[in-house]
XYZ file of C-alpha atoms in Angstrom:
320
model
C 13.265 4.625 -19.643
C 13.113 1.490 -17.814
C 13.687 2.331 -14.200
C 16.530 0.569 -11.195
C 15.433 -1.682 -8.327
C 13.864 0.706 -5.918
C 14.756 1.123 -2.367
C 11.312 0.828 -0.062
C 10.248 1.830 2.911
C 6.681 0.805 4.019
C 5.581 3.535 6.758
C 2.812 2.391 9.304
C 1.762 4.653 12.064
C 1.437 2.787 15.144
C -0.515 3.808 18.226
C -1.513 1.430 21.510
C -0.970 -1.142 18.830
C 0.322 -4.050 21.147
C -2.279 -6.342 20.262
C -2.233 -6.540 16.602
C 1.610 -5.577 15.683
C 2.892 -9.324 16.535
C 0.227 -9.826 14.019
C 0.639 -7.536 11.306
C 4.711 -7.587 11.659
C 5.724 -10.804 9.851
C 3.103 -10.051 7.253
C 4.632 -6.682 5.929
C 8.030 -8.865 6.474
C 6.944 -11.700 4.539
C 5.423 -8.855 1.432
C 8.974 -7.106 2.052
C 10.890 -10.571 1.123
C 8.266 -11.625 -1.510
C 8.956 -8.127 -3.596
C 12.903 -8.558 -3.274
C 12.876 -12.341 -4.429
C 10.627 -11.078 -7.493
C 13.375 -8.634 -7.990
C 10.685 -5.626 -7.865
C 12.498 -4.030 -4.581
C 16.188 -3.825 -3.347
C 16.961 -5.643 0.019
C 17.868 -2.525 1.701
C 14.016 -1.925 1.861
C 12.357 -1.801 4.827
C 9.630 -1.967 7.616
C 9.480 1.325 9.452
C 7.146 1.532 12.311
C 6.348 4.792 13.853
C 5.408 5.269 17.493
C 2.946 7.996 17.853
C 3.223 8.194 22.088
C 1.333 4.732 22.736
C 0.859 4.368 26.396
C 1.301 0.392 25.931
C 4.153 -1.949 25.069
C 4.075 -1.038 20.937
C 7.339 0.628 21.496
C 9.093 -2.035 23.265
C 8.045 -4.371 20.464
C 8.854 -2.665 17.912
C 12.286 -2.296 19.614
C 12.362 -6.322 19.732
C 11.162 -6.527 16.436
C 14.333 -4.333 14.628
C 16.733 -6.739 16.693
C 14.970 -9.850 15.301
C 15.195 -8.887 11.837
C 16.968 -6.046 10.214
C 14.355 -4.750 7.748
C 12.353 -3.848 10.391
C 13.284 0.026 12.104
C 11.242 2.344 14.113
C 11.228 5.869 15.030
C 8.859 7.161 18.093
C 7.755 10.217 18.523
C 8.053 12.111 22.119
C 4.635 12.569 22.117
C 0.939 11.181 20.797
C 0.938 13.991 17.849
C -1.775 12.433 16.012
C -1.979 10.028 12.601
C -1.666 12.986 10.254
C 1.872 13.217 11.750
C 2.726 10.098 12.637
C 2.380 9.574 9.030
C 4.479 12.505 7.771
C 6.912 11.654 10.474
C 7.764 8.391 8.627
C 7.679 9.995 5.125
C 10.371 12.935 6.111
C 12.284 10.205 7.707
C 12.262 7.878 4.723
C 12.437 10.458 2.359
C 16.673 10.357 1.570
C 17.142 6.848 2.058
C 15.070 5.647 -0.032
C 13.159 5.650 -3.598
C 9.641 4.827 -2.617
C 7.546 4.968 0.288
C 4.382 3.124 0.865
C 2.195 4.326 4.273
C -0.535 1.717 5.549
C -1.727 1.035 8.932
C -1.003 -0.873 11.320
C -4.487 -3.266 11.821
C -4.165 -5.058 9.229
C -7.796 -4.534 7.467
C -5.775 -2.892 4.169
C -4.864 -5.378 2.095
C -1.265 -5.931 1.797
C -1.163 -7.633 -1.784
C -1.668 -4.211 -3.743
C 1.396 -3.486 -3.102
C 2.748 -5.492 -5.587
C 0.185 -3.103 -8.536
C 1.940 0.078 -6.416
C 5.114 -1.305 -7.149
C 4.626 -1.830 -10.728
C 3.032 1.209 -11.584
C 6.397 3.225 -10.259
C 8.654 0.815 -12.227
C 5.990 2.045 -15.074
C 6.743 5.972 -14.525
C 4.419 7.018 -11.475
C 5.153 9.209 -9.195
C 2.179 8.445 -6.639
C 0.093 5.330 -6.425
C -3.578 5.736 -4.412
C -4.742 2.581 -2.694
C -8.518 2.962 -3.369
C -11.269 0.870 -1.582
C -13.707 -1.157 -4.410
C -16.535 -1.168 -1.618
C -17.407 -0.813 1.427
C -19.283 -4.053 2.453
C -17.616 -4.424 5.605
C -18.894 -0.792 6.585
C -22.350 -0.639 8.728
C -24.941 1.561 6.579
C -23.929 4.721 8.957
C -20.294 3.922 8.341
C -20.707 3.692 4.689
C -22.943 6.497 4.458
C -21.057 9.658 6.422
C -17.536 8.424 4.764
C -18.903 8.188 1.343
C -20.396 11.667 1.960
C -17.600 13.148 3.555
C -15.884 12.707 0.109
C -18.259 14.064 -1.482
C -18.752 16.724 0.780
C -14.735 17.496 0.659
C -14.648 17.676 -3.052
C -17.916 20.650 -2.971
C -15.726 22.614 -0.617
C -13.156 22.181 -3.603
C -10.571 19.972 -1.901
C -8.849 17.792 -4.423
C -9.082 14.316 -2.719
C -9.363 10.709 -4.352
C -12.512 9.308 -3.375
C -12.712 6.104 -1.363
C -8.954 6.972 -0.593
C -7.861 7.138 2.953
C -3.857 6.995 3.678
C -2.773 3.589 1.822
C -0.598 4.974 -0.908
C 2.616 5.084 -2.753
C 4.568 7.697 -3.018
C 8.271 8.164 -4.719
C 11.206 10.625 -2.989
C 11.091 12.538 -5.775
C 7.387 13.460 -4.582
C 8.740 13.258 -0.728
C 11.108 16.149 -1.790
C 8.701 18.340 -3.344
C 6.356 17.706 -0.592
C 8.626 18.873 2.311
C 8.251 22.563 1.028
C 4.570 22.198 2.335
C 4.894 23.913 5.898
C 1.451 23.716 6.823
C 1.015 22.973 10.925
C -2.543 21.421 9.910
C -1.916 18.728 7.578
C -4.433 16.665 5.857
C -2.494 13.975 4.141
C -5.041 12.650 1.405
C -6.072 16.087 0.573
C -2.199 17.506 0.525
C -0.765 15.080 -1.599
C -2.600 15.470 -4.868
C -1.755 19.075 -4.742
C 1.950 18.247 -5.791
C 1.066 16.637 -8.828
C 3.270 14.744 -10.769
C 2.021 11.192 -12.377
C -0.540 9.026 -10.663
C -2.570 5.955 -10.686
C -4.824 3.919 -8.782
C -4.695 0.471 -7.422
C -7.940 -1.027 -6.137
C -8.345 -3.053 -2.872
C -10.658 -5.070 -0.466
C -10.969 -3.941 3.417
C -10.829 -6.602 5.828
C -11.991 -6.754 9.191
C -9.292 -5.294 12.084
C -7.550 -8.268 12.802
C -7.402 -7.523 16.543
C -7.351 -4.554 19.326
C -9.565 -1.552 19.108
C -10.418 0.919 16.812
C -8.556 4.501 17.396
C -10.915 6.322 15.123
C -14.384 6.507 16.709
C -17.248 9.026 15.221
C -15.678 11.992 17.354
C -12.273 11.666 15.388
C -13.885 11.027 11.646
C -15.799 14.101 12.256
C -12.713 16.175 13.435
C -10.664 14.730 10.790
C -13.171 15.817 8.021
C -13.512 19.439 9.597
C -9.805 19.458 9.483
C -9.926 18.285 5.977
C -12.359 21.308 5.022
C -10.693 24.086 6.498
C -7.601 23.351 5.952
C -7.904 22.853 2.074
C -10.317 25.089 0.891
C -12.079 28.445 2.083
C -15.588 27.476 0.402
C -16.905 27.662 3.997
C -16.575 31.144 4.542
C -17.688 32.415 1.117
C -20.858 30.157 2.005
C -21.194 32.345 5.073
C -20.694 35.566 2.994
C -23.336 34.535 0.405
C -25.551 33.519 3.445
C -24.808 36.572 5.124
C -26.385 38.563 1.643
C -29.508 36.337 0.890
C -30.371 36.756 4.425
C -29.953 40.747 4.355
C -31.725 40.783 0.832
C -34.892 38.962 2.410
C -34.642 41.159 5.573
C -34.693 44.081 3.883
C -37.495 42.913 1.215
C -39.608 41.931 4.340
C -38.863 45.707 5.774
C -40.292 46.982 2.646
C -43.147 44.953 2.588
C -43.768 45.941 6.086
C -43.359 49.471 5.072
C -45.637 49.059 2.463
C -48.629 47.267 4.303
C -48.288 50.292 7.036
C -49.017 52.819 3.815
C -52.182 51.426 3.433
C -53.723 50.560 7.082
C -53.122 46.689 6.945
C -51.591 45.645 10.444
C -48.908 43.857 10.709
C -49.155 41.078 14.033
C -47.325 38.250 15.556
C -44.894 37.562 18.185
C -44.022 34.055 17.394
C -42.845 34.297 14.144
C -40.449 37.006 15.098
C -39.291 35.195 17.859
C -38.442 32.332 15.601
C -36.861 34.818 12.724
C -34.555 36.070 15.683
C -33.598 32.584 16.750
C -32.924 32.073 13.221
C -30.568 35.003 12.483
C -28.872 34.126 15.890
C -27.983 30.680 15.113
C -27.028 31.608 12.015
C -24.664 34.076 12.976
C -23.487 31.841 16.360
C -22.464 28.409 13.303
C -20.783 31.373 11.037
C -18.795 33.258 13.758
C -17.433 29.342 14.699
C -16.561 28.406 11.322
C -14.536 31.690 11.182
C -13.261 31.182 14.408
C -11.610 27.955 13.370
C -9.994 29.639 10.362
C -8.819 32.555 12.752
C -7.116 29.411 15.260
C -5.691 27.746 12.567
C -3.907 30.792 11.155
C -2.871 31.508 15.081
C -1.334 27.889 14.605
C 0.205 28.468 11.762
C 1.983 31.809 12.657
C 3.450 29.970 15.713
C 5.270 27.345 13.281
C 5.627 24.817 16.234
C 6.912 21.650 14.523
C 4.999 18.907 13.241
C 6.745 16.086 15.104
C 9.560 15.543 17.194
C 11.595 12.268 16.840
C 12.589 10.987 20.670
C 13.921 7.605 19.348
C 15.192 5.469 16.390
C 15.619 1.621 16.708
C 19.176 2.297 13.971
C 20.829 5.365 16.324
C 23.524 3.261 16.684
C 23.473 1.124 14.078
Protein backbone atom coordinates (compact mmCIF):
# COMPACT_ATOMS: atom_id res chain seq x y z
CA UNK A 1 0.00 0.00 0.00
CA UNK A 2 1.59 2.92 -1.45
CA UNK A 3 1.69 5.54 1.24
CA UNK A 4 0.39 9.84 1.19
CA UNK A 5 2.82 12.78 1.17
CA UNK A 6 4.08 12.86 4.69
CA UNK A 7 4.01 15.76 6.96
CA UNK A 8 7.82 16.38 8.49
CA UNK A 9 9.21 17.79 11.14
CA UNK A 10 13.08 17.80 11.40
CA UNK A 11 13.89 18.15 15.33
CA UNK A 12 17.41 19.64 16.22
CA UNK A 13 18.33 20.26 19.77
CA UNK A 14 19.99 23.46 20.08
CA UNK A 15 22.21 24.61 22.93
CA UNK A 16 24.69 27.97 23.04
CA UNK A 17 24.35 27.37 19.34
CA UNK A 18 24.67 31.11 18.17
CA UNK A 19 27.56 30.57 16.14
CA UNK A 20 26.68 27.83 13.86
CA UNK A 21 22.63 28.11 13.63
CA UNK A 22 22.86 31.13 10.93
CA UNK A 23 24.84 28.40 9.41
CA UNK A 24 23.06 25.31 9.64
CA UNK A 25 19.44 27.17 9.29
CA UNK A 26 19.09 27.75 5.52
CA UNK A 27 20.61 24.35 4.96
CA UNK A 28 17.81 22.22 6.72
CA UNK A 29 15.53 25.04 4.85
CA UNK A 30 16.95 24.52 1.58
CA UNK A 31 16.67 20.11 2.27
CA UNK A 32 13.02 21.08 3.60
CA UNK A 33 12.14 22.81 0.03
CA UNK A 34 14.23 20.28 -2.02
CA UNK A 35 11.96 17.18 -0.48
CA UNK A 36 8.57 19.16 -1.14
CA UNK A 37 9.52 20.13 -4.86
CA UNK A 38 10.42 16.26 -5.32
CA UNK A 39 7.00 15.71 -3.98
CA UNK A 40 8.53 13.28 -1.15
CA UNK A 41 7.17 15.74 1.81
CA UNK A 42 4.04 18.01 2.22
CA UNK A 43 4.74 21.83 2.60
CA UNK A 44 3.33 21.93 5.97
CA UNK A 45 6.70 20.29 7.03
CA UNK A 46 8.91 21.90 9.05
CA UNK A 47 12.15 23.11 10.87
CA UNK A 48 11.69 22.84 14.61
CA UNK A 49 14.46 24.07 16.72
CA UNK A 50 14.53 23.34 20.34
CA UNK A 51 16.14 25.58 22.94
CA UNK A 52 17.61 23.56 25.66
CA UNK A 53 18.34 26.86 28.23
CA UNK A 54 21.33 28.37 26.05
CA UNK A 55 22.78 31.22 27.93
CA UNK A 56 23.53 33.00 24.40
CA UNK A 57 21.46 34.59 21.65
CA UNK A 58 20.22 30.89 20.01
CA UNK A 59 16.84 31.74 21.27
CA UNK A 60 16.52 35.12 19.92
CA UNK A 61 17.53 33.70 16.55
CA UNK A 62 15.62 31.17 16.35
CA UNK A 63 12.78 33.63 17.20
CA UNK A 64 14.02 35.75 14.01
CA UNK A 65 14.37 32.83 12.09
CA UNK A 66 10.33 31.54 12.42
CA UNK A 67 9.41 35.27 11.37
CA UNK A 68 11.67 35.05 8.28
CA UNK A 69 10.30 31.97 7.03
CA UNK A 70 7.37 29.97 8.16
CA UNK A 71 8.74 26.40 8.11
CA UNK A 72 10.94 27.25 10.62
CA UNK A 73 9.27 27.01 14.61
CA UNK A 74 10.90 26.64 17.90
CA UNK A 75 10.01 25.59 21.27
CA UNK A 76 12.53 26.43 24.38
CA UNK A 77 12.67 24.82 27.24
CA UNK A 78 12.68 26.79 30.80
CA UNK A 79 15.66 25.25 31.60
CA UNK A 80 19.16 23.50 30.18
CA UNK A 81 17.54 19.81 30.75
CA UNK A 82 20.06 18.11 28.77
CA UNK A 83 20.18 16.58 24.89
CA UNK A 84 18.37 13.40 25.88
CA UNK A 85 15.43 15.80 26.49
CA UNK A 86 15.86 18.37 24.37
CA UNK A 87 15.45 15.69 21.91
CA UNK A 88 12.29 14.06 23.29
CA UNK A 89 11.00 17.52 23.85
CA UNK A 90 10.80 18.03 20.05
CA UNK A 91 9.50 14.47 19.33
CA UNK A 92 6.35 14.81 21.94
CA UNK A 93 5.86 18.14 20.41
CA UNK A 94 5.89 16.97 16.82
CA UNK A 95 4.32 13.91 17.51
CA UNK A 96 0.28 14.97 16.44
CA UNK A 97 1.09 17.27 13.83
CA UNK A 98 2.86 15.45 11.92
CA UNK A 99 3.72 11.94 10.10
CA UNK A 100 7.45 11.77 10.45
CA UNK A 101 10.04 13.16 12.50
CA UNK A 102 13.66 13.31 11.74
CA UNK A 103 16.12 14.53 14.96
CA UNK A 104 19.77 15.77 13.93
CA UNK A 105 21.91 18.29 15.48
CA UNK A 106 22.44 21.37 15.23
CA UNK A 107 26.52 21.62 14.03
CA UNK A 108 26.16 20.62 11.04
CA UNK A 109 28.88 17.59 10.91
CA UNK A 110 25.69 14.98 10.07
CA UNK A 111 25.14 14.96 6.76
CA UNK A 112 21.95 16.38 5.68
CA UNK A 113 21.51 14.47 2.23
CA UNK A 114 20.40 11.05 3.92
CA UNK A 115 17.53 12.36 4.50
CA UNK A 116 16.32 11.95 1.27
CA UNK A 117 17.17 7.48 1.82
CA UNK A 118 15.07 8.22 5.39
CA UNK A 119 12.43 9.55 3.45
CA UNK A 120 12.16 6.84 1.02
CA UNK A 121 12.44 4.05 3.18
CA UNK A 122 9.04 5.37 5.15
CA UNK A 123 7.26 5.90 1.79
CA UNK A 124 8.61 2.05 1.47
CA UNK A 125 6.80 0.82 4.86
CA UNK A 126 9.35 1.78 7.76
CA UNK A 127 8.54 2.75 10.75
CA UNK A 128 12.13 3.98 11.98
CA UNK A 129 15.09 4.89 9.85
CA UNK A 130 18.81 4.85 11.80
CA UNK A 131 21.31 7.32 10.40
CA UNK A 132 24.48 5.15 10.79
CA UNK A 133 28.10 6.53 10.48
CA UNK A 134 30.28 4.41 7.52
CA UNK A 135 33.56 5.50 9.47
CA UNK A 136 35.00 7.36 11.63
CA UNK A 137 38.00 9.05 9.84
CA UNK A 138 37.37 12.33 11.15
CA UNK A 139 37.62 10.80 14.81
CA UNK A 140 41.27 11.07 16.60
CA UNK A 141 42.41 7.31 17.46
CA UNK A 142 41.06 7.97 21.26
CA UNK A 143 37.83 9.28 19.80
CA UNK A 144 37.39 6.40 17.56
CA UNK A 145 38.48 3.96 19.97
CA UNK A 146 36.23 4.64 23.42
CA UNK A 147 32.99 5.32 21.02
CA UNK A 148 33.48 2.25 19.03
CA UNK A 149 33.89 0.42 22.38
CA UNK A 150 31.25 2.00 24.15
CA UNK A 151 28.97 0.19 21.58
CA UNK A 152 30.32 -2.63 22.06
CA UNK A 153 30.48 -2.38 25.57
CA UNK A 154 26.53 -1.32 25.62
CA UNK A 155 25.47 -4.26 23.61
CA UNK A 156 27.54 -6.93 26.47
CA UNK A 157 25.49 -5.24 29.14
CA UNK A 158 22.54 -6.36 26.74
CA UNK A 159 21.29 -2.95 25.62
CA UNK A 160 19.79 -3.17 22.19
CA UNK A 161 21.53 -0.20 20.40
CA UNK A 162 22.54 0.21 16.58
CA UNK A 163 26.11 0.46 16.41
CA UNK A 164 27.81 3.55 15.01
CA UNK A 165 24.28 5.15 15.68
CA UNK A 166 24.10 8.25 17.73
CA UNK A 167 20.66 10.42 17.53
CA UNK A 168 20.30 11.08 13.57
CA UNK A 169 17.19 9.10 12.84
CA UNK A 170 13.76 8.84 11.46
CA UNK A 171 11.08 8.08 13.17
CA UNK A 172 7.12 7.95 12.10
CA UNK A 173 4.08 9.19 14.71
CA UNK A 174 2.88 6.03 14.66
CA UNK A 175 6.27 5.08 16.56
CA UNK A 176 6.05 8.70 18.45
CA UNK A 177 2.70 7.34 19.87
CA UNK A 178 3.82 4.12 21.05
CA UNK A 179 6.85 5.68 22.42
CA UNK A 180 5.11 8.23 24.75
CA UNK A 181 3.96 5.25 27.04
CA UNK A 182 7.77 5.04 27.96
CA UNK A 183 7.81 7.08 31.36
CA UNK A 184 11.25 6.58 32.17
CA UNK A 185 12.90 9.98 33.99
CA UNK A 186 16.40 8.60 32.60
CA UNK A 187 16.11 8.36 29.00
CA UNK A 188 18.64 7.09 26.66
CA UNK A 189 17.30 7.83 23.25
CA UNK A 190 19.38 5.38 20.92
CA UNK A 191 19.03 2.63 23.35
CA UNK A 192 15.02 3.37 23.98
CA UNK A 193 13.95 3.47 20.61
CA UNK A 194 14.70 0.03 19.27
CA UNK A 195 12.81 -1.34 22.15
CA UNK A 196 9.43 -0.32 20.41
CA UNK A 197 10.00 -2.23 17.47
CA UNK A 198 8.11 -1.95 14.54
CA UNK A 199 9.99 -1.92 10.91
CA UNK A 200 13.44 -0.48 10.47
CA UNK A 201 16.28 0.25 8.23
CA UNK A 202 19.46 1.88 7.97
CA UNK A 203 20.77 4.70 5.96
CA UNK A 204 24.54 5.20 5.90
CA UNK A 205 26.36 8.60 6.20
CA UNK A 206 29.71 10.59 6.25
CA UNK A 207 30.59 12.93 9.44
CA UNK A 208 31.91 16.19 8.67
CA UNK A 209 33.85 18.43 10.64
CA UNK A 210 31.63 20.99 13.15
CA UNK A 211 31.16 23.70 10.94
CA UNK A 212 31.71 26.30 13.68
CA UNK A 213 31.40 27.01 17.68
CA UNK A 214 32.41 24.50 20.25
CA UNK A 215 31.84 21.15 21.03
CA UNK A 216 29.14 20.54 24.02
CA UNK A 217 30.16 16.96 24.48
CA UNK A 218 33.66 16.77 25.98
CA UNK A 219 35.12 13.27 27.51
CA UNK A 220 33.26 14.05 30.94
CA UNK A 221 29.76 13.99 29.11
CA UNK A 222 30.52 10.78 26.64
CA UNK A 223 31.44 8.99 29.71
CA UNK A 224 28.25 10.06 31.68
CA UNK A 225 26.18 9.50 28.73
CA UNK A 226 27.44 5.85 28.32
CA UNK A 227 26.99 5.14 32.20
CA UNK A 228 23.56 6.46 31.68
CA UNK A 229 23.18 4.27 28.72
CA UNK A 230 24.21 1.09 30.92
CA UNK A 231 22.16 1.50 33.80
CA UNK A 232 19.43 2.62 32.50
CA UNK A 233 18.91 -0.27 29.90
CA UNK A 234 20.12 -3.22 31.33
CA UNK A 235 20.95 -4.64 34.94
CA UNK A 236 24.06 -6.81 33.63
CA UNK A 237 26.09 -4.61 36.02
CA UNK A 238 24.82 -5.79 39.11
CA UNK A 239 24.58 -9.51 38.29
CA UNK A 240 28.42 -8.91 37.38
CA UNK A 241 28.79 -7.74 40.96
CA UNK A 242 26.79 -10.77 42.30
CA UNK A 243 28.90 -13.29 40.30
CA UNK A 244 32.00 -11.26 41.52
CA UNK A 245 30.76 -11.19 44.85
CA UNK A 246 30.71 -15.49 44.65
CA UNK A 247 34.10 -16.17 42.81
CA UNK A 248 35.62 -13.95 45.30
CA UNK A 249 33.95 -15.83 48.43
CA UNK A 250 34.69 -19.27 46.64
CA UNK A 251 38.56 -18.35 46.48
CA UNK A 252 38.41 -16.89 50.05
CA UNK A 253 37.11 -19.67 51.44
CA UNK A 254 39.39 -22.24 49.31
CA UNK A 255 42.41 -20.13 50.59
CA UNK A 256 40.87 -20.61 54.37
CA UNK A 257 41.00 -24.22 53.77
CA UNK A 258 44.25 -24.35 52.46
CA UNK A 259 45.36 -22.36 55.35
CA UNK A 260 43.61 -24.75 57.56
CA UNK A 261 45.19 -27.45 56.01
CA UNK A 262 48.95 -26.27 56.00
CA UNK A 263 48.35 -25.52 59.98
CA UNK A 264 47.42 -29.56 60.25
CA UNK A 265 50.66 -30.37 59.30
CA UNK A 266 53.25 -27.69 60.90
CA UNK A 267 53.90 -25.65 57.63
CA UNK A 268 53.69 -21.82 58.61
CA UNK A 269 51.87 -19.69 56.98
CA UNK A 270 53.80 -15.82 56.69
CA UNK A 271 53.41 -12.52 55.06
CA UNK A 272 52.05 -9.20 55.72
CA UNK A 273 52.17 -7.74 52.32
CA UNK A 274 50.22 -9.94 50.49
CA UNK A 275 47.40 -9.63 52.93
CA UNK A 276 47.60 -6.14 52.92
CA UNK A 277 47.17 -6.15 49.20
CA UNK A 278 44.23 -9.02 49.34
CA UNK A 279 42.45 -6.45 51.77
CA UNK A 280 42.94 -3.52 49.45
CA UNK A 281 41.62 -5.76 46.92
CA UNK A 282 38.35 -6.88 48.56
CA UNK A 283 37.92 -3.15 49.61
CA UNK A 284 38.01 -1.70 46.27
CA UNK A 285 36.08 -4.20 45.11
CA UNK A 286 33.36 -3.78 47.36
CA UNK A 287 33.83 0.42 47.36
CA UNK A 288 33.24 0.14 42.70
CA UNK A 289 30.19 -2.46 43.57
CA UNK A 290 28.44 -0.52 46.41
CA UNK A 291 28.68 2.69 43.62
CA UNK A 292 27.35 0.86 40.81
CA UNK A 293 24.41 -0.11 43.12
CA UNK A 294 24.20 3.14 44.42
CA UNK A 295 23.46 4.57 41.01
CA UNK A 296 20.71 2.01 40.42
CA UNK A 297 19.29 2.87 44.01
CA UNK A 298 19.35 7.04 42.71
CA UNK A 299 17.92 6.32 39.63
CA UNK A 300 14.96 4.39 41.05
CA UNK A 301 14.75 7.48 43.76
CA UNK A 302 14.39 9.50 40.37
CA UNK A 303 12.09 7.59 39.01
CA UNK A 304 9.62 7.30 42.00
CA UNK A 305 9.62 11.16 42.09
CA UNK A 306 8.19 11.27 38.34
CA UNK A 307 9.40 14.96 37.96
CA UNK A 308 8.81 15.70 34.26
CA UNK A 309 11.12 15.33 31.54
CA UNK A 310 10.88 18.85 30.12
CA UNK A 311 8.99 21.83 30.54
CA UNK A 312 8.08 23.96 27.44
CA UNK A 313 8.53 27.96 28.49
CA UNK A 314 8.06 29.12 24.83
CA UNK A 315 6.85 28.37 21.24
CA UNK A 316 7.76 30.69 18.27
CA UNK A 317 3.62 29.59 16.78
CA UNK A 318 1.71 30.53 20.41
CA UNK A 319 0.00 32.89 18.58
CA UNK A 320 0.09 31.90 15.36
Amino acid sequence: MKREIPVLNIVIPCYNEEKVLPITAPLFLQKINQLVSEGKISDKSRVMFVNDGSKDKTWEIITELSKQDYHFIGISQSRNRGHQNAVLAGLMESMDVCDITISIDCDGQDDINPMDEMVDAYLDGCEVVYGVRSKRDTDTFFKRFTAEGFYKVLNMMGAEVVFNHADYRLISSRVLKEFANFKEVNIFLRGMVPLVGFKSTSVYYERHERIAGESHYPLKKMLALAFDGITSLSVKPIRMITALGGIITVLSLIAVFITFIASLVSVSVTGFVPLVCALCLIGGIQLLSLGVVGEYIGKIYLETKARPRYIISERTYDDK
